[in-house]
Coordinates of C-alpha atoms in Angstrom, one line a residue:
Chain A
M19 CA -76.1 3.6 -9.4
C20 CA -79.7 4.0 -10.7
H21 CA -80.8 4.0 -14.3
H22 CA -81.5 7.8 -14.4
Q23 CA -78.1 8.6 -13.0
Q24 CA -76.5 6.4 -15.7
N25 CA -78.3 8.3 -18.5
F26 CA -77.4 11.7 -17.0
A27 CA -73.7 10.8 -17.0
K28 CA -73.8 9.5 -20.6
N29 CA -75.5 12.7 -21.7
C30 CA -72.9 14.9 -20.0
I31 CA -70.0 13.0 -21.6
T32 CA -71.6 13.3 -25.1
L33 CA -72.0 17.1 -24.6
L34 CA -68.4 17.5 -23.5
V35 CA -67.1 15.6 -26.6
I36 CA -69.2 17.7 -28.9
L37 CA -68.0 20.9 -27.3
T38 CA -64.4 19.9 -27.4
A39 CA -64.6 18.9 -31.1
G40 CA -66.3 22.2 -32.0
L41 CA -63.8 24.3 -30.2
G42 CA -60.9 22.3 -31.8
G43 CA -62.3 23.1 -35.2
C44 CA -62.5 26.8 -34.4
G45 CA -58.8 26.9 -33.4
H46 CA -57.5 24.9 -36.3
A47 CA -54.6 26.6 -38.2
P48 CA -53.1 25.7 -41.5
E49 CA -50.5 23.0 -40.8
K50 CA -46.8 23.6 -41.3
P51 CA -44.5 20.8 -42.5
V52 CA -42.9 18.9 -39.6
N53 CA -39.2 19.7 -39.2
A54 CA -37.9 17.2 -36.7
R55 CA -34.3 18.6 -36.6
L56 CA -35.5 22.1 -36.1
N57 CA -37.8 21.0 -33.2
Q58 CA -35.0 19.0 -31.7
A59 CA -32.6 21.9 -31.9
V60 CA -35.1 24.3 -30.4
Q61 CA -35.7 21.8 -27.6
L62 CA -32.0 21.4 -26.9
N63 CA -31.5 25.1 -26.9
Q64 CA -34.2 25.5 -24.3
D65 CA -32.9 22.6 -22.2
G66 CA -29.4 24.2 -22.4
L67 CA -30.8 27.6 -21.2
R68 CA -32.5 25.8 -18.2
A69 CA -29.2 23.9 -17.4
L70 CA -27.3 27.2 -17.6
Q71 CA -29.7 28.8 -15.2
R72 CA -29.2 25.9 -12.8
G73 CA -25.5 26.3 -13.1
E74 CA -25.0 22.9 -14.8
L75 CA -22.4 24.3 -17.2
A76 CA -21.2 21.0 -18.7
Q77 CA -24.7 19.9 -19.6
A78 CA -25.6 23.3 -21.0
I79 CA -22.5 23.4 -23.2
G80 CA -23.2 19.9 -24.5
Q81 CA -26.8 20.8 -25.4
F82 CA -25.9 24.0 -27.1
E83 CA -23.2 22.2 -29.1
T84 CA -25.7 19.6 -30.3
A85 CA -28.3 22.2 -31.1
L86 CA -25.7 24.2 -33.1
R87 CA -24.8 21.0 -35.1
L88 CA -28.5 20.4 -35.8
D89 CA -29.1 24.0 -36.8
I90 CA -26.1 24.0 -39.1
S91 CA -27.3 20.8 -40.7
I92 CA -30.6 22.5 -41.7
D93 CA -29.0 25.9 -42.4
N94 CA -31.1 27.6 -39.7
Q95 CA -29.3 30.9 -39.5
D96 CA -31.4 32.3 -36.6
G97 CA -30.9 29.1 -34.7
I98 CA -27.2 29.1 -35.4
F99 CA -26.8 32.6 -34.1
A100 CA -28.8 31.8 -30.9
D101 CA -26.8 28.6 -30.3
R102 CA -23.5 30.3 -30.7
I103 CA -24.5 33.2 -28.4
N104 CA -25.8 30.8 -25.7
L105 CA -22.8 28.5 -26.1
A106 CA -20.4 31.4 -25.8
R107 CA -22.1 32.5 -22.6
A108 CA -21.8 29.1 -21.1
L109 CA -18.2 28.8 -22.1
E110 CA -17.4 32.2 -20.7
I111 CA -19.0 31.3 -17.3
S112 CA -17.1 28.1 -17.3
G113 CA -13.8 30.0 -17.8
D114 CA -13.1 28.8 -21.3
L115 CA -12.7 32.4 -22.7
S116 CA -10.8 31.4 -25.9
M117 CA -13.6 29.1 -27.0
A118 CA -16.2 31.6 -26.2
Q119 CA -14.3 34.2 -28.2
K120 CA -14.2 31.7 -31.1
Q121 CA -18.0 31.3 -31.1
L122 CA -18.7 35.0 -30.9
N123 CA -16.3 35.7 -33.8
A124 CA -18.1 33.1 -35.7
T125 CA -21.4 34.9 -35.2
L126 CA -19.9 38.1 -36.6
A127 CA -18.6 36.2 -39.6
A128 CA -22.2 36.3 -40.9
G129 CA -21.6 40.1 -41.4
S130 CA -24.5 41.9 -43.1
A131 CA -26.8 38.9 -42.8
L132 CA -27.1 39.8 -39.1
A133 CA -30.0 41.8 -37.9
P134 CA -29.1 45.0 -35.9
A135 CA -30.4 43.4 -32.7
Q136 CA -28.3 40.4 -33.4
L137 CA -25.2 42.5 -34.1
A138 CA -25.8 44.4 -30.9
Q139 CA -26.1 41.2 -29.0
A140 CA -22.9 39.8 -30.5
K141 CA -21.0 43.0 -29.8
A142 CA -22.3 43.2 -26.3
A143 CA -21.2 39.7 -25.6
L144 CA -17.8 40.5 -27.0
A145 CA -17.6 43.5 -24.7
L146 CA -18.4 41.4 -21.7
L147 CA -15.8 38.9 -22.7
A148 CA -13.1 41.6 -23.1
L149 CA -14.2 43.0 -19.7
R150 CA -13.6 39.6 -18.1
Q151 CA -10.2 39.4 -19.8
G152 CA -9.3 42.9 -18.5
N153 CA -9.1 44.4 -22.0
L154 CA -10.9 47.6 -21.3
E155 CA -10.1 49.2 -24.6
V156 CA -11.6 46.5 -26.7
A157 CA -14.5 46.2 -24.2
T158 CA -15.3 49.9 -24.5
R159 CA -15.2 49.8 -28.3
M160 CA -17.4 46.7 -28.5
A161 CA -19.9 48.3 -26.0
E162 CA -20.1 51.4 -28.1
D163 CA -20.6 49.3 -31.3
A164 CA -23.3 47.4 -29.5
L165 CA -25.1 50.5 -28.4
Q166 CA -24.9 52.0 -31.8
A167 CA -26.3 48.9 -33.5
C168 CA -29.0 48.6 -30.8
A169 CA -30.5 52.0 -31.3
A170 CA -33.5 53.0 -29.2
S171 CA -35.8 50.0 -29.8
C172 CA -33.2 47.4 -28.9
T173 CA -34.3 45.1 -26.0
D174 CA -30.8 44.7 -24.8
A175 CA -30.1 48.5 -24.5
A176 CA -30.3 48.3 -20.7
A177 CA -27.7 45.5 -20.5
I178 CA -25.4 47.4 -22.9
L179 CA -25.7 50.4 -20.7
N180 CA -24.9 48.3 -17.6
I181 CA -21.8 47.0 -19.4
Q182 CA -20.7 50.6 -20.1
A183 CA -21.4 51.4 -16.4
R184 CA -19.1 48.6 -15.3
L185 CA -16.4 49.8 -17.7
A186 CA -16.7 53.3 -16.3
L187 CA -16.4 51.8 -12.8
E188 CA -13.3 49.9 -13.9
R189 CA -11.8 53.2 -15.1
G190 CA -12.7 54.8 -11.8
D191 CA -15.2 57.2 -13.4
T192 CA -18.0 56.8 -10.8
S193 CA -20.1 59.7 -12.3
A194 CA -20.2 57.9 -15.7
A195 CA -20.9 54.6 -14.0
L196 CA -23.8 56.1 -12.0
S197 CA -25.1 57.8 -15.2
S198 CA -25.1 54.6 -17.3
A199 CA -26.4 52.4 -14.6
G200 CA -29.2 54.9 -13.8
S201 CA -30.2 55.1 -17.5
A202 CA -30.3 51.3 -17.6
L203 CA -32.4 51.2 -14.5
Q204 CA -34.9 53.7 -16.1
L205 CA -35.1 51.5 -19.2
L206 CA -35.9 48.5 -17.0
S207 CA -38.5 50.2 -14.9
N208 CA -41.4 48.6 -16.7
A209 CA -39.5 45.4 -17.7
S210 CA -39.5 42.1 -15.9
H211 CA -35.8 41.6 -16.5
H212 CA -34.9 41.3 -12.8
A213 CA -31.4 40.1 -13.2
E214 CA -30.5 43.1 -15.3
R215 CA -32.1 45.4 -12.7
A216 CA -30.0 43.8 -10.0
N217 CA -26.9 44.4 -12.2
S218 CA -27.8 48.1 -12.4
L219 CA -28.4 48.4 -8.7
R220 CA -25.1 46.5 -7.8
T221 CA -23.1 48.8 -10.1
I222 CA -24.7 51.9 -8.5
G223 CA -23.9 50.5 -5.1
L224 CA -20.3 49.9 -6.0
A225 CA -20.0 53.4 -7.5
K226 CA -21.5 54.9 -4.4
I227 CA -19.1 53.0 -2.1
L228 CA -16.2 54.5 -4.1
R229 CA -17.7 57.9 -3.7
G230 CA -17.9 57.5 0.0
E231 CA -21.7 57.3 0.1
A232 CA -21.9 54.1 2.0
V233 CA -25.4 54.5 3.3
A234 CA -26.8 55.2 -0.2
A235 CA -24.7 52.3 -1.5
L236 CA -26.1 50.0 1.1
E237 CA -29.7 50.8 -0.1
S238 CA -28.9 49.9 -3.7
L239 CA -27.0 46.8 -2.7
Q240 CA -29.8 45.6 -0.5
L241 CA -32.2 45.9 -3.4
A242 CA -29.9 44.1 -5.7
L243 CA -29.5 41.4 -3.1
A244 CA -33.3 41.0 -2.8
L245 CA -33.7 40.6 -6.5
D246 CA -30.9 38.0 -6.8
R247 CA -32.4 36.1 -3.9
E248 CA -35.7 36.0 -5.8
L249 CA -33.8 34.7 -8.8
G250 CA -32.0 32.1 -6.7
L251 CA -28.5 32.9 -8.1
P252 CA -25.9 31.9 -5.4
N253 CA -22.9 33.5 -7.0
R254 CA -24.6 36.9 -7.3
I255 CA -26.1 36.7 -3.8
V256 CA -22.5 36.1 -2.5
D257 CA -21.3 39.1 -4.6
D258 CA -24.1 41.3 -3.2
L259 CA -23.4 40.2 0.4
L260 CA -19.7 40.9 0.0
Q261 CA -20.5 44.4 -1.3
V262 CA -22.9 45.0 1.5
R263 CA -20.1 44.0 3.9
R264 CA -17.9 46.7 2.3
A265 CA -20.6 49.2 2.8
Y266 CA -21.0 48.3 6.4
L267 CA -17.2 48.4 6.8
A268 CA -17.2 51.9 5.5
I269 CA -20.0 52.8 7.9
G270 CA -18.2 51.1 10.7
N271 CA -20.8 48.6 11.7
A272 CA -18.7 45.7 12.8
S273 CA -21.5 43.3 13.7
Q274 CA -23.1 43.7 10.3
V275 CA -19.7 43.3 8.7
N276 CA -19.3 40.0 10.3
D277 CA -22.9 39.0 9.7
S278 CA -22.7 39.8 6.0
Y279 CA -19.5 37.8 5.6
Q280 CA -20.9 34.9 7.5
R281 CA -23.9 34.8 5.3
A282 CA -21.8 35.0 2.2
L283 CA -19.7 32.1 3.5
D284 CA -22.8 30.1 4.3
V285 CA -24.2 30.6 0.8
A286 CA -20.9 29.8 -0.9
E287 CA -20.5 26.6 1.2
A288 CA -24.0 25.5 0.5
S289 CA -23.7 26.1 -3.2
A290 CA -20.8 23.6 -3.4
D291 CA -19.0 25.9 -5.7
V292 CA -15.4 25.6 -4.8
M293 CA -14.2 28.6 -6.7
L294 CA -16.9 30.7 -5.1
L295 CA -16.0 29.5 -1.7
D296 CA -12.3 30.2 -2.3
H297 CA -13.3 33.7 -3.5
V298 CA -15.2 34.3 -0.2
R299 CA -12.4 32.9 2.0
A300 CA -9.9 35.2 0.2
Q301 CA -11.8 38.3 1.3
Chain B
M23 CA 133.3 -45.0 51.9
K24 CA 131.2 -47.7 50.5
L25 CA 128.2 -46.0 52.0
F26 CA 129.1 -42.8 50.1
S27 CA 129.5 -44.8 47.0
E28 CA 126.2 -46.4 47.4
L29 CA 124.7 -42.9 48.1
D30 CA 126.4 -41.5 45.1
S31 CA 124.9 -44.0 42.8
E32 CA 121.4 -43.5 44.1
A33 CA 121.9 -39.7 43.9
R34 CA 122.9 -40.1 40.3
N35 CA 120.0 -42.3 39.6
L36 CA 117.7 -39.8 41.2
R37 CA 119.2 -36.9 39.3
R38 CA 118.8 -38.8 36.0
K39 CA 115.1 -39.3 36.8
V40 CA 114.6 -35.7 37.7
Y41 CA 116.2 -34.6 34.4
L42 CA 114.0 -37.1 32.6
F43 CA 110.9 -35.7 34.3
L44 CA 111.9 -32.1 33.6
L45 CA 112.5 -33.0 29.9
T46 CA 109.2 -34.7 29.6
A47 CA 107.5 -31.8 31.2
A48 CA 109.2 -29.4 28.9
L49 CA 108.3 -31.5 25.9
L50 CA 104.7 -31.7 27.0
G51 CA 104.6 -27.9 27.6
L52 CA 106.0 -27.3 24.2
V53 CA 103.5 -29.6 22.6
T54 CA 100.8 -27.9 24.5
L55 CA 102.0 -24.5 23.4
I56 CA 102.2 -25.7 19.8
A57 CA 98.7 -27.2 20.1
V58 CA 97.3 -24.0 21.6
A59 CA 99.0 -21.9 19.0
A60 CA 97.6 -24.1 16.3
R61 CA 94.3 -23.9 17.9
Q62 CA 94.5 -20.1 17.9
G63 CA 95.2 -20.1 14.2
V64 CA 98.8 -19.1 14.6
F65 CA 99.8 -21.6 12.0
T66 CA 96.7 -20.9 9.8
Q67 CA 97.1 -18.7 6.8
T68 CA 94.5 -15.8 6.9
I69 CA 93.7 -12.8 4.8
P70 CA 92.5 -9.4 6.2
I71 CA 89.2 -8.0 4.9
H72 CA 87.5 -4.8 6.0
F73 CA 84.1 -3.3 6.3
F74 CA 82.9 0.0 7.7
A75 CA 80.0 0.5 10.2
E76 CA 78.2 3.5 11.6
S77 CA 78.6 2.2 15.1
A78 CA 80.8 -0.2 17.0
Q79 CA 77.8 -1.5 19.0
E80 CA 77.9 -5.2 19.4
I81 CA 81.2 -5.4 17.4
S82 CA 84.2 -6.3 19.4
K83 CA 87.6 -7.8 18.7
G84 CA 87.7 -11.6 18.6
M85 CA 84.1 -11.9 17.4
A86 CA 83.6 -14.9 15.3
V87 CA 83.1 -14.5 11.6
K88 CA 80.8 -17.0 9.9
V89 CA 79.6 -18.0 6.5
I90 CA 76.3 -19.9 6.4
G91 CA 76.8 -20.7 10.1
F92 CA 80.4 -22.0 9.7
K93 CA 83.2 -20.1 11.4
I94 CA 85.8 -18.9 9.0
G95 CA 87.6 -16.2 10.9
K96 CA 87.4 -13.5 13.6
V97 CA 87.3 -9.8 14.1
D98 CA 90.9 -8.7 14.4
Q99 CA 90.7 -4.9 14.8
V100 CA 88.0 -2.3 15.5
V101 CA 89.1 1.3 15.0
I102 CA 87.5 4.8 14.6
E103 CA 88.2 6.5 11.3
P104 CA 88.7 10.3 11.1
D105 CA 85.2 10.6 9.6
N106 CA 83.7 8.9 12.7
R107 CA 83.0 5.7 10.9
I108 CA 84.1 2.4 12.4
K109 CA 86.6 0.4 10.4
V110 CA 86.5 -3.3 11.2
R111 CA 89.2 -5.7 10.1
I112 CA 88.4 -9.3 10.0
M113 CA 90.8 -12.1 9.4
I114 CA 89.4 -15.0 7.5
N115 CA 90.8 -18.4 6.7
D116 CA 92.4 -18.4 3.3
D117 CA 90.9 -21.8 2.6
Y118 CA 87.4 -20.3 2.7
A119 CA 88.2 -17.1 0.8
H120 CA 86.9 -18.6 -2.5
L121 CA 83.4 -19.0 -0.8
I122 CA 83.2 -15.2 -0.3
P123 CA 82.6 -13.2 -3.5
R124 CA 83.5 -9.5 -3.4
D125 CA 79.8 -8.4 -3.5
S126 CA 79.2 -10.3 -0.2
V127 CA 77.6 -8.4 2.7
A128 CA 78.9 -8.5 6.3
R129 CA 76.1 -8.4 8.9
V130 CA 76.1 -8.2 12.7
T131 CA 73.6 -10.8 13.9
K132 CA 73.0 -13.0 16.9
E133 CA 73.1 -16.7 17.3
G134 CA 69.6 -17.3 18.3
L135 CA 67.4 -14.7 19.9
I136 CA 69.6 -14.0 22.9
G137 CA 72.9 -15.6 21.7
A138 CA 76.3 -14.0 21.2
S139 CA 76.8 -11.5 18.4
V140 CA 78.7 -12.8 15.4
I141 CA 79.7 -11.4 12.0
E142 CA 77.7 -13.3 9.4
I143 CA 78.9 -12.9 5.8
Q144 CA 76.1 -13.2 3.3
P145 CA 77.8 -14.5 0.1
G146 CA 77.2 -12.4 -3.0
H147 CA 76.2 -13.6 -6.5
D148 CA 79.4 -13.0 -8.4
K149 CA 81.2 -16.3 -7.7
T150 CA 83.9 -15.6 -10.2
R151 CA 85.5 -12.8 -8.1
P152 CA 86.4 -14.0 -4.6
V153 CA 87.7 -11.6 -2.0
A154 CA 91.3 -10.9 -1.7
A155 CA 93.4 -9.4 1.1
D156 CA 92.3 -5.9 2.2
D157 CA 89.1 -6.0 0.2
V158 CA 86.2 -4.0 1.6
L159 CA 82.7 -5.6 2.1
S160 CA 79.4 -3.9 2.5
F161 CA 78.0 -3.9 6.0
E162 CA 74.5 -3.9 7.4
R163 CA 73.1 -4.5 10.8
D164 CA 70.3 -6.8 11.7
S165 CA 67.6 -5.5 13.9
G166 CA 68.6 -5.9 17.5
L167 CA 66.4 -7.2 20.2
G168 CA 65.6 -3.7 21.4
E169 CA 64.6 -2.6 17.9
I170 CA 62.5 -5.6 17.4
A171 CA 60.9 -5.0 20.8
K172 CA 60.3 -1.3 19.8
K173 CA 58.6 -2.4 16.5
L174 CA 56.5 -4.9 18.4
T175 CA 55.6 -2.3 20.9
D176 CA 54.6 0.2 18.2
Q177 CA 52.3 -2.4 16.7
I178 CA 50.9 -3.8 19.9
I179 CA 50.1 -0.4 21.6
P180 CA 47.3 0.5 19.1
I181 CA 45.9 -3.1 19.5
L182 CA 46.0 -2.7 23.3
H183 CA 44.3 0.7 23.0
D184 CA 41.5 -0.9 20.9
V185 CA 41.2 -3.7 23.4
K186 CA 40.9 -1.2 26.2
Q187 CA 38.2 0.7 24.4
I188 CA 36.3 -2.5 23.6
T189 CA 36.6 -3.6 27.2
A190 CA 35.3 -0.2 28.4
S191 CA 32.4 -0.4 26.0
I192 CA 31.6 -3.9 27.2
N193 CA 31.7 -2.7 30.8
D194 CA 29.6 0.4 30.1
P195 CA 26.0 -0.2 31.3
D196 CA 24.7 2.0 28.5
G197 CA 27.1 0.7 25.9
D198 CA 26.0 -1.1 22.8
V199 CA 27.2 -4.5 24.0
K200 CA 25.4 -4.3 27.3
V201 CA 22.2 -3.1 25.6
A202 CA 22.5 -5.8 23.0
V203 CA 23.0 -8.4 25.6
H204 CA 20.0 -7.0 27.6
N205 CA 17.9 -7.1 24.4
I206 CA 19.0 -10.6 23.6
S207 CA 18.1 -11.5 27.2
Q208 CA 14.7 -10.0 26.8
A209 CA 14.2 -11.6 23.4
T210 CA 15.1 -14.9 24.9
V211 CA 12.5 -14.5 27.6
A212 CA 9.9 -13.4 25.0
M213 CA 10.8 -16.4 22.8
R214 CA 10.4 -18.7 25.7
A215 CA 6.9 -17.2 26.3
S216 CA 6.1 -17.4 22.6
S217 CA 7.3 -21.0 22.5
Q218 CA 4.9 -21.8 25.4
E219 CA 2.0 -20.1 23.6
L220 CA 2.9 -21.9 20.4
Q221 CA 2.9 -25.2 22.2
Q222 CA -0.5 -24.4 23.7
L223 CA -1.8 -23.3 20.2
L224 CA -0.5 -26.5 18.7
H225 CA -2.1 -28.5 21.4
Q226 CA -5.4 -26.7 20.9
G227 CA -5.0 -27.2 17.1
N228 CA -4.5 -30.9 17.6
Q229 CA -7.6 -31.1 19.7
K230 CA -9.6 -29.2 17.0
V231 CA -8.2 -31.3 14.2
D232 CA -9.3 -34.4 16.2
A233 CA -12.8 -32.9 16.6
I234 CA -13.0 -32.0 12.9
S235 CA -11.8 -35.4 11.9
S236 CA -14.6 -37.0 13.9
Q237 CA -17.1 -34.6 12.3
V238 CA -15.7 -35.2 8.8
S239 CA -16.1 -38.9 9.3
G240 CA -19.7 -38.3 10.1
V241 CA -20.1 -36.1 7.0
L242 CA -18.5 -38.7 4.8
E243 CA -20.8 -41.4 6.1
K244 CA -23.8 -39.2 5.3
T245 CA -22.3 -38.4 1.9
D246 CA -22.0 -42.1 1.2
Q247 CA -25.7 -42.5 2.2
N248 CA -26.7 -39.5 -0.1
M249 CA -24.6 -40.8 -2.9
A250 CA -26.5 -44.1 -2.7
L251 CA -29.7 -42.2 -2.7
V252 CA -28.6 -40.2 -5.8
K253 CA -27.6 -43.4 -7.5
K254 CA -31.0 -44.8 -6.9
N255 CA -32.7 -41.6 -8.1
L256 CA -30.6 -41.6 -11.2
T257 CA -31.6 -45.1 -12.0
T258 CA -35.3 -44.0 -11.6
L259 CA -34.6 -40.9 -13.8
D260 CA -32.9 -43.0 -16.4
S261 CA -35.9 -45.2 -16.8
A262 CA -38.3 -42.2 -16.9
L263 CA -36.1 -40.1 -19.3
P264 CA -37.3 -41.5 -22.6
A265 CA -40.9 -40.6 -21.8
L266 CA -39.9 -37.1 -20.7
A267 CA -37.9 -36.6 -23.8
Q268 CA -40.9 -37.6 -25.9
K269 CA -43.0 -35.1 -24.0
A270 CA -40.4 -32.4 -24.4
D271 CA -40.3 -33.0 -28.1
G272 CA -44.1 -32.4 -28.3
T273 CA -43.8 -29.2 -26.2
L274 CA -41.0 -27.9 -28.4
E275 CA -43.0 -28.6 -31.5
N276 CA -45.9 -26.6 -30.0
V277 CA -43.5 -23.7 -29.3
R278 CA -42.1 -23.8 -32.8
R279 CA -45.6 -23.7 -34.2
M280 CA -46.5 -20.7 -32.0
S281 CA -43.3 -18.9 -33.0
Q282 CA -44.1 -19.4 -36.6
E283 CA -47.6 -18.0 -36.1
G284 CA -46.2 -15.1 -34.0
A285 CA -43.6 -14.3 -36.6
D286 CA -46.3 -13.8 -39.1
K287 CA -48.4 -11.6 -36.8
V288 CA -45.8 -9.5 -34.9
P289 CA -44.6 -7.3 -37.8
G290 CA -48.2 -6.3 -38.3
L291 CA -48.7 -5.6 -34.7
L292 CA -45.5 -3.5 -34.6
R293 CA -46.6 -1.6 -37.6
D294 CA -50.0 -1.0 -36.0
G295 CA -48.3 0.1 -32.7
R296 CA -46.0 2.5 -34.5
A297 CA -48.9 4.0 -36.4
A298 CA -51.0 4.3 -33.2
A299 CA -48.0 6.1 -31.5
S300 CA -47.7 8.4 -34.4
D301 CA -51.4 9.1 -34.4
A302 CA -51.3 9.8 -30.6
R303 CA -48.3 12.2 -31.1
D304 CA -50.2 14.0 -33.8
I305 CA -53.3 14.2 -31.6
V306 CA -51.3 15.7 -28.7
S307 CA -49.5 18.0 -31.0
G308 CA -52.8 19.2 -32.5
A309 CA -54.3 19.6 -29.0
K310 CA -51.3 21.7 -27.9
K311 CA -52.1 24.1 -30.8
T312 CA -55.8 24.2 -29.8
W313 CA -57.4 26.9 -27.7
P314 CA -57.6 26.9 -24.7
I315 CA -54.9 24.3 -24.2
R316 CA -52.2 26.3 -26.1
T317 CA -52.8 29.2 -23.6
L318 CA -51.8 26.9 -20.7
L319 CA -48.5 25.8 -22.2
D320 CA -45.2 27.7 -22.3
Q321 CA -44.4 28.9 -25.8
P322 CA -41.0 27.5 -26.9
E323 CA -38.3 30.1 -27.4
S324 CA -35.7 29.4 -29.9
G325 CA -33.8 32.6 -29.8
P326 CA -30.7 33.6 -27.8
A327 CA -30.9 34.3 -24.2
P328 CA -31.1 38.1 -23.5
I329 CA -27.8 39.7 -22.6
D330 CA -26.9 39.4 -19.0
S331 CA -24.4 42.1 -18.2
Y332 CA -23.3 40.4 -14.9
V333 CA -19.6 40.5 -14.3
P334 CA -18.3 39.6 -10.9
S335 CA -17.5 42.6 -8.8
P336 CA -13.8 43.5 -8.6
A337 CA -12.1 42.1 -5.6
K338 CA -10.7 45.5 -4.7
L339 CA -12.4 48.8 -5.4
R340 CA -10.1 51.6 -6.6

């Protein structure tokens, strides 16, 4: 390397350091006190959500529990609420419905301290839990409470409408189910909440199968399947494929019936989820 | 005349001899008669005793009556009573009546297995009351030969039946005995083969043991040589050890001195390292908050996850 080249490199590095220092000074904000416990709780909550998304329920539950303990130790009410909601969700998916109920009841114990959005979220979670338990009366009441607390600006309104659509489907009221799921789909038209859009489409598909509109049902279900495949959620893909199979069954397309079932079976086997596999084999 | 005289004397003599002979013969006949009568018990004083039996079988007039194998009388009369029982009268010698208490039992038995039947009186226990004339004794009958034979037959027939079955089982080609014998035969053949193999094995084992013994001998010889070498080395080491120990002492002293110096310096180094790490964390934390780096990082979300209304579809649609 010649002498001129060495000087050019030095000058470039000096200029880069000066620019970086200047930009850093421009972006400097007033410092907050460091709260290690809060940071750790936030980190654990995020890790738990990622584990939940991967389907690692035991790990997610452990991380949410630790985060909850940390948030309680520093009286972080928002954190406590978030930890309990997330923990309840993980417990519900793992099948421990009583512990999930306990966590959700604990969130409601805060009473008037809860923001409307938080109250709506807690009530919606309770409605989902009651729906899983088959208690339609409680689920309906909780969903109505959630929607009332949510009002128009609530970000979870679409999810609550989907819950109401599922409840209507359980009651056999396909018109109400289509209405609620359609409203949810409209609310989600500009949102990026793909999982909730898939939920709306799946419910619409189920309602249409019940109404004997198998071709239209197939369209909704294929859309839901496409979204769930993008999200990479095996249990929902299997659910969608089994409903697609129902639609083909109603249409009378035997080859597609077998194809859909085989795909559902393959997904369930590859996911290594024994309960899911049993569910498919029971069809 | 003389001749007639002489003849007359001879005739008289002859007549006298004939009379003498006849008298002697009569006397001898009388004695014989008396002896026979005495022998027949005509002059013996007897007493009649009775017993009743269900059957006159093997009981006959003149049968001997015995006590403990000694004849004391005979059967005098056997008659049928109106109730179809047999009344037997025996005459026993009065001299032996005191040997027969009234609770004695008369029994028809045989002298030996095939001897003549006799009436055997089994004396009772009450010795103070001997029998008197016309007393009645109890009676019982010993098992006859036919009855004994029947009992024996009854007992032997099942045994013979079992023997027949066992024999049939033994002769049956598929029977347990034949099969067992066959198995034993096979086992014997197998044992013979095993025995031969075992003998071969032992022979091979002996050969190998011999080979190993020879190898072990070689190894032991080498071990002896090595031990001698070790002994030599130990001797050398023993002589060099004091110098080595002295050097080790020096080395340890150096190590101790270095440790002392290190102990003084390490806490400071650790403190400096911790401070440097803290500074680095602060710098990174600050850099994360600085534009444009903060735009490249995901903003941490501490809130609850948005509601997911997913509930598995019902297994059966209504």
